[in-house]
């Protein structure tokens, strides 16, 4: 069942987000997925560092990325409910956005790039594509959870994306 949901998220199947939104037992799984996907991303992001810097960077990066995810979900929930009167809970957004976060796991490919400069050249565009896919997946996931028009969903996600981006950028600058 989990692999079907992950496959659904990778293929942008909207029905999978409705399914996890309604499945209250999926909340813990969604948090576990966020932790795993984020850890994989951070391990790839700091792979070219010394072993100590790699472990410290990946650990701190993972913790701040999880916090940034939680803040983004809280902001999206607050905007959806407060401005657009959406009937959504924080946990519903965690479930849908957590599943959509599978795209962050692509960052683990950074480990492979440490072995070859040629792979590093290929990795850059792949990472950019995965981040675009993440944003699209967040739009689809949040749209399903909030049941708003696409315009309102996009505005809401952008507002929630801002604190996430700020936290992730500051963390990257500090850990660089």
C-alpha atoms as a PDB file:
ATOM      1  CA  UNK A   1       0.000   0.000   0.000  1.00  0.00           C
ATOM      2  CA  UNK A   2       2.807   2.446   0.850  1.00  0.00           C
ATOM      3  CA  UNK A   3       4.666   1.703  -2.379  1.00  0.00           C
ATOM      4  CA  UNK A   4       1.455   2.358  -4.333  1.00  0.00           C
ATOM      5  CA  UNK A   5       1.078   5.691  -2.568  1.00  0.00           C
ATOM      6  CA  UNK A   6       4.702   6.628  -3.227  1.00  0.00           C
ATOM      7  CA  UNK A   7       4.301   5.639  -6.881  1.00  0.00           C
ATOM      8  CA  UNK A   8       1.127   7.731  -7.005  1.00  0.00           C
ATOM      9  CA  UNK A   9       3.007  10.719  -5.607  1.00  0.00           C
ATOM     10  CA  UNK A  10       5.817  10.257  -8.138  1.00  0.00           C
ATOM     11  CA  UNK A  11       3.274  10.195 -10.971  1.00  0.00           C
ATOM     12  CA  UNK A  12       1.247  13.135  -9.614  1.00  0.00           C
ATOM     13  CA  UNK A  13      -1.870  11.009  -9.209  1.00  0.00           C
ATOM     14  CA  UNK A  14      -4.310  13.304  -7.400  1.00  0.00           C
ATOM     15  CA  UNK A  15      -6.362  10.463  -5.955  1.00  0.00           C
ATOM     16  CA  UNK A  16      -3.448   9.338  -3.798  1.00  0.00           C
ATOM     17  CA  UNK A  17      -3.491  12.672  -1.970  1.00  0.00           C
ATOM     18  CA  UNK A  18      -7.229  12.404  -1.279  1.00  0.00           C
ATOM     19  CA  UNK A  19      -6.580   8.918   0.025  1.00  0.00           C
ATOM     20  CA  UNK A  20      -3.842   9.953   2.483  1.00  0.00           C
ATOM     21  CA  UNK A  21      -5.723  13.093   3.496  1.00  0.00           C
ATOM     22  CA  UNK A  22      -8.576  10.921   4.723  1.00  0.00           C
ATOM     23  CA  UNK A  23      -6.345   8.227   6.282  1.00  0.00           C
ATOM     24  CA  UNK A  24      -5.704   9.418   9.852  1.00  0.00           C
ATOM     25  CA  UNK A  25      -3.419   6.430  10.453  1.00  0.00           C
ATOM     26  CA  UNK A  26      -1.046   7.789   7.784  1.00  0.00           C
ATOM     27  CA  UNK A  27       0.057  10.816   9.847  1.00  0.00           C
ATOM     28  CA  UNK A  28       2.935   9.011  11.593  1.00  0.00           C
ATOM     29  CA  UNK A  29       3.971   7.409   8.301  1.00  0.00           C
ATOM     30  CA  UNK A  30       3.965  10.829   6.620  1.00  0.00           C
ATOM     31  CA  UNK A  31       6.305  12.205   9.299  1.00  0.00           C
ATOM     32  CA  UNK A  32       8.572   9.174   8.923  1.00  0.00           C
ATOM     33  CA  UNK A  33       8.633   9.714   5.159  1.00  0.00           C
ATOM     34  CA  UNK A  34       9.511  13.389   5.645  1.00  0.00           C
ATOM     35  CA  UNK A  35      12.391  12.392   7.937  1.00  0.00           C
ATOM     36  CA  UNK A  36      13.678   9.704   5.539  1.00  0.00           C
ATOM     37  CA  UNK A  37      13.339  11.823   2.387  1.00  0.00           C
ATOM     38  CA  UNK A  38      14.945  14.797   4.109  1.00  0.00           C
ATOM     39  CA  UNK A  39      17.810  12.744   5.515  1.00  0.00           C
ATOM     40  CA  UNK A  40      18.520  11.270   2.074  1.00  0.00           C
ATOM     41  CA  UNK A  41      18.508  14.756   0.581  1.00  0.00           C
ATOM     42  CA  UNK A  42      20.838  16.131   3.211  1.00  0.00           C
ATOM     43  CA  UNK A  43      23.238  13.186   2.943  1.00  0.00           C
ATOM     44  CA  UNK A  44      23.547  13.944  -0.759  1.00  0.00           C
ATOM     45  CA  UNK A  45      23.863  17.679  -0.200  1.00  0.00           C
ATOM     46  CA  UNK A  46      26.884  17.394   2.089  1.00  0.00           C
ATOM     47  CA  UNK A  47      28.507  14.318   0.540  1.00  0.00           C
ATOM     48  CA  UNK A  48      31.502  16.208  -0.839  1.00  0.00           C
ATOM     49  CA  UNK A  49      32.485  17.382   2.667  1.00  0.00           C
ATOM     50  CA  UNK A  50      34.853  15.675   5.067  1.00  0.00           C
ATOM     51  CA  UNK A  51      33.230  12.822   6.988  1.00  0.00           C
ATOM     52  CA  UNK A  52      32.739  14.998  10.090  1.00  0.00           C
ATOM     53  CA  UNK A  53      31.298  17.931   8.127  1.00  0.00           C
ATOM     54  CA  UNK A  54      29.156  15.514   6.122  1.00  0.00           C
ATOM     55  CA  UNK A  55      27.588  14.003   9.245  1.00  0.00           C
ATOM     56  CA  UNK A  56      27.181  17.332  11.057  1.00  0.00           C
ATOM     57  CA  UNK A  57      25.814  19.086   7.959  1.00  0.00           C
ATOM     58  CA  UNK A  58      23.414  16.253   7.164  1.00  0.00           C
ATOM     59  CA  UNK A  59      22.224  16.083  10.787  1.00  0.00           C
ATOM     60  CA  UNK A  60      21.674  19.815  11.223  1.00  0.00           C
ATOM     61  CA  UNK A  61      20.294  20.130   7.704  1.00  0.00           C
ATOM     62  CA  UNK A  62      17.821  17.316   8.334  1.00  0.00           C
ATOM     63  CA  UNK A  63      16.582  18.799  11.604  1.00  0.00           C
ATOM     64  CA  UNK A  64      16.124  22.274  10.142  1.00  0.00           C
ATOM     65  CA  UNK A  65      14.481  20.913   6.980  1.00  0.00           C
ATOM     66  CA  UNK A  66      11.974  18.983   9.093  1.00  0.00           C
ATOM     67  CA  UNK A  67      11.272  22.132  11.112  1.00  0.00           C
ATOM     68  CA  UNK A  68      10.913  24.115   7.866  1.00  0.00           C
ATOM     69  CA  UNK A  69       8.465  21.525   6.538  1.00  0.00           C
ATOM     70  CA  UNK A  70       6.390  21.756   9.736  1.00  0.00           C
ATOM     71  CA  UNK A  71       6.380  25.545   9.579  1.00  0.00           C
ATOM     72  CA  UNK A  72       5.358  25.496   5.902  1.00  0.00           C
ATOM     73  CA  UNK A  73       2.507  23.085   6.645  1.00  0.00           C
ATOM     74  CA  UNK A  74       1.398  25.241   9.589  1.00  0.00           C
ATOM     75  CA  UNK A  75       1.466  28.424   7.500  1.00  0.00           C
ATOM     76  CA  UNK A  76      -0.417  26.760   4.636  1.00  0.00           C
ATOM     77  CA  UNK A  77      -2.980  25.432   7.107  1.00  0.00           C
ATOM     78  CA  UNK A  78      -3.338  28.851   8.728  1.00  0.00           C
ATOM     79  CA  UNK A  79      -3.703  30.674   5.394  1.00  0.00           C
ATOM     80  CA  UNK A  80      -6.107  28.071   4.028  1.00  0.00           C
ATOM     81  CA  UNK A  81      -8.340  28.196   7.084  1.00  0.00           C
ATOM     82  CA  UNK A  82      -7.926  31.864   7.983  1.00  0.00           C
ATOM     83  CA  UNK A  83      -8.160  33.524   4.602  1.00  0.00           C
ATOM     84  CA  UNK A  84     -10.038  31.035   2.449  1.00  0.00           C
ATOM     85  CA  UNK A  85     -12.136  29.212   5.094  1.00  0.00           C
ATOM     86  CA  UNK A  86     -10.813  25.844   3.968  1.00  0.00           C
ATOM     87  CA  UNK A  87     -11.733  22.892   6.110  1.00  0.00           C
ATOM     88  CA  UNK A  88      -8.309  21.420   6.688  1.00  0.00           C
ATOM     89  CA  UNK A  89      -6.222  20.346   9.639  1.00  0.00           C
ATOM     90  CA  UNK A  90      -2.490  20.559  10.104  1.00  0.00           C
ATOM     91  CA  UNK A  91      -2.303  16.746  10.097  1.00  0.00           C
ATOM     92  CA  UNK A  92      -4.157  16.521   6.783  1.00  0.00           C
ATOM     93  CA  UNK A  93      -1.559  18.811   5.258  1.00  0.00           C
ATOM     94  CA  UNK A  94       1.258  16.824   6.845  1.00  0.00           C
ATOM     95  CA  UNK A  95      -0.130  13.661   5.298  1.00  0.00           C
ATOM     96  CA  UNK A  96      -0.516  15.094   1.795  1.00  0.00           C
ATOM     97  CA  UNK A  97       2.602  17.281   1.746  1.00  0.00           C
ATOM     98  CA  UNK A  98       4.660  14.585   3.456  1.00  0.00           C
ATOM     99  CA  UNK A  99       3.885  12.149   0.687  1.00  0.00           C
ATOM    100  CA  UNK A 100       4.587  14.831  -1.926  1.00  0.00           C
ATOM    101  CA  UNK A 101       8.001  15.367  -0.345  1.00  0.00           C
ATOM    102  CA  UNK A 102       9.300  12.204  -1.982  1.00  0.00           C
ATOM    103  CA  UNK A 103      10.920  14.471  -4.552  1.00  0.00           C
ATOM    104  CA  UNK A 104      13.431  15.711  -1.954  1.00  0.00           C
ATOM    105  CA  UNK A 105      14.940  12.216  -1.770  1.00  0.00           C
ATOM    106  CA  UNK A 106      16.469  12.760  -5.230  1.00  0.00           C
ATOM    107  CA  UNK A 107      19.123  14.846  -3.470  1.00  0.00           C
ATOM    108  CA  UNK A 108      20.784  11.636  -2.270  1.00  0.00           C
ATOM    109  CA  UNK A 109      22.278  11.412  -5.762  1.00  0.00           C
ATOM    110  CA  UNK A 110      24.783  13.984  -4.522  1.00  0.00           C
ATOM    111  CA  UNK A 111      26.670  11.054  -2.990  1.00  0.00           C
ATOM    112  CA  UNK A 112      27.221   9.600  -6.462  1.00  0.00           C
ATOM    113  CA  UNK A 113      28.462  12.938  -7.784  1.00  0.00           C
ATOM    114  CA  UNK A 114      31.376  12.881  -5.342  1.00  0.00           C
ATOM    115  CA  UNK A 115      32.925  10.123  -7.434  1.00  0.00           C
ATOM    116  CA  UNK A 116      33.016  11.957 -10.758  1.00  0.00           C
ATOM    117  CA  UNK A 117      33.010  15.513 -12.079  1.00  0.00           C
ATOM    118  CA  UNK A 118      30.961  14.320 -15.063  1.00  0.00           C
ATOM    119  CA  UNK A 119      28.264  13.076 -12.710  1.00  0.00           C
ATOM    120  CA  UNK A 120      28.331  16.439 -10.923  1.00  0.00           C
ATOM    121  CA  UNK A 121      27.490  18.184 -14.198  1.00  0.00           C
ATOM    122  CA  UNK A 122      24.522  15.911 -14.744  1.00  0.00           C
ATOM    123  CA  UNK A 123      23.377  16.123 -11.139  1.00  0.00           C
ATOM    124  CA  UNK A 124      22.704  19.876 -11.166  1.00  0.00           C
ATOM    125  CA  UNK A 125      19.877  19.767 -13.715  1.00  0.00           C
ATOM    126  CA  UNK A 126      18.456  16.613 -12.110  1.00  0.00           C
ATOM    127  CA  UNK A 127      18.281  18.355  -8.723  1.00  0.00           C
ATOM    128  CA  UNK A 128      16.635  21.429 -10.254  1.00  0.00           C
ATOM    129  CA  UNK A 129      14.046  19.219 -11.965  1.00  0.00           C
ATOM    130  CA  UNK A 130      13.380  17.397  -8.692  1.00  0.00           C
ATOM    131  CA  UNK A 131      12.795  20.689  -6.845  1.00  0.00           C
ATOM    132  CA  UNK A 132      10.392  21.828  -9.562  1.00  0.00           C
ATOM    133  CA  UNK A 133       8.637  18.470  -9.221  1.00  0.00           C
ATOM    134  CA  UNK A 134       8.494  18.991  -5.437  1.00  0.00           C
ATOM    135  CA  UNK A 135       6.788  22.350  -5.836  1.00  0.00           C
ATOM    136  CA  UNK A 136       4.305  20.894  -8.347  1.00  0.00           C
ATOM    137  CA  UNK A 137       3.651  17.973  -5.995  1.00  0.00           C
ATOM    138  CA  UNK A 138       3.047  20.401  -3.124  1.00  0.00           C
ATOM    139  CA  UNK A 139       0.541  22.283  -5.301  1.00  0.00           C
ATOM    140  CA  UNK A 140      -1.313  19.058  -6.122  1.00  0.00           C
ATOM    141  CA  UNK A 141      -1.190  17.814  -2.510  1.00  0.00           C
ATOM    142  CA  UNK A 142      -2.344  21.105  -1.006  1.00  0.00           C
ATOM    143  CA  UNK A 143      -5.022  21.542  -3.661  1.00  0.00           C
ATOM    144  CA  UNK A 144      -6.424  18.158  -2.675  1.00  0.00           C
ATOM    145  CA  UNK A 145      -6.268  18.934   1.050  1.00  0.00           C
ATOM    146  CA  UNK A 146      -7.696  22.466   0.914  1.00  0.00           C
ATOM    147  CA  UNK A 147     -10.315  21.912  -1.787  1.00  0.00           C
ATOM    148  CA  UNK A 148      -9.759  25.436  -3.090  1.00  0.00           C
ATOM    149  CA  UNK A 149      -9.521  26.801  -6.611  1.00  0.00           C
ATOM    150  CA  UNK A 150      -6.124  26.437  -8.234  1.00  0.00           C
ATOM    151  CA  UNK A 151      -5.455  30.185  -7.958  1.00  0.00           C
ATOM    152  CA  UNK A 152      -6.118  30.175  -4.196  1.00  0.00           C
ATOM    153  CA  UNK A 153      -4.089  26.988  -3.786  1.00  0.00           C
ATOM    154  CA  UNK A 154      -1.103  28.470  -5.611  1.00  0.00           C
ATOM    155  CA  UNK A 155      -1.220  31.652  -3.515  1.00  0.00           C
ATOM    156  CA  UNK A 156      -1.473  29.611  -0.322  1.00  0.00           C
ATOM    157  CA  UNK A 157       1.446  27.340  -1.234  1.00  0.00           C
ATOM    158  CA  UNK A 158       3.624  30.289  -2.228  1.00  0.00           C
ATOM    159  CA  UNK A 159       2.935  31.959   1.122  1.00  0.00           C
ATOM    160  CA  UNK A 160       3.837  28.702   2.921  1.00  0.00           C
ATOM    161  CA  UNK A 161       6.868  28.182   0.687  1.00  0.00           C
ATOM    162  CA  UNK A 162       8.431  31.526   1.693  1.00  0.00           C
ATOM    163  CA  UNK A 163       9.346  30.631   5.316  1.00  0.00           C
ATOM    164  CA  UNK A 164      10.459  27.165   4.138  1.00  0.00           C
ATOM    165  CA  UNK A 165      12.770  28.725   1.540  1.00  0.00           C
ATOM    166  CA  UNK A 166      14.148  31.261   4.016  1.00  0.00           C
ATOM    167  CA  UNK A 167      14.928  28.593   6.615  1.00  0.00           C
ATOM    168  CA  UNK A 168      16.512  26.280   4.040  1.00  0.00           C
ATOM    169  CA  UNK A 169      18.588  29.103   2.518  1.00  0.00           C
ATOM    170  CA  UNK A 170      19.833  30.317   5.896  1.00  0.00           C
ATOM    171  CA  UNK A 171      20.700  26.780   6.920  1.00  0.00           C
ATOM    172  CA  UNK A 172      22.622  26.255   3.684  1.00  0.00           C
ATOM    173  CA  UNK A 173      24.531  29.515   4.167  1.00  0.00           C
ATOM    174  CA  UNK A 174      25.408  28.717   7.775  1.00  0.00           C
ATOM    175  CA  UNK A 175      26.486  25.150   6.993  1.00  0.00           C
ATOM    176  CA  UNK A 176      28.510  26.112   3.904  1.00  0.00           C
END
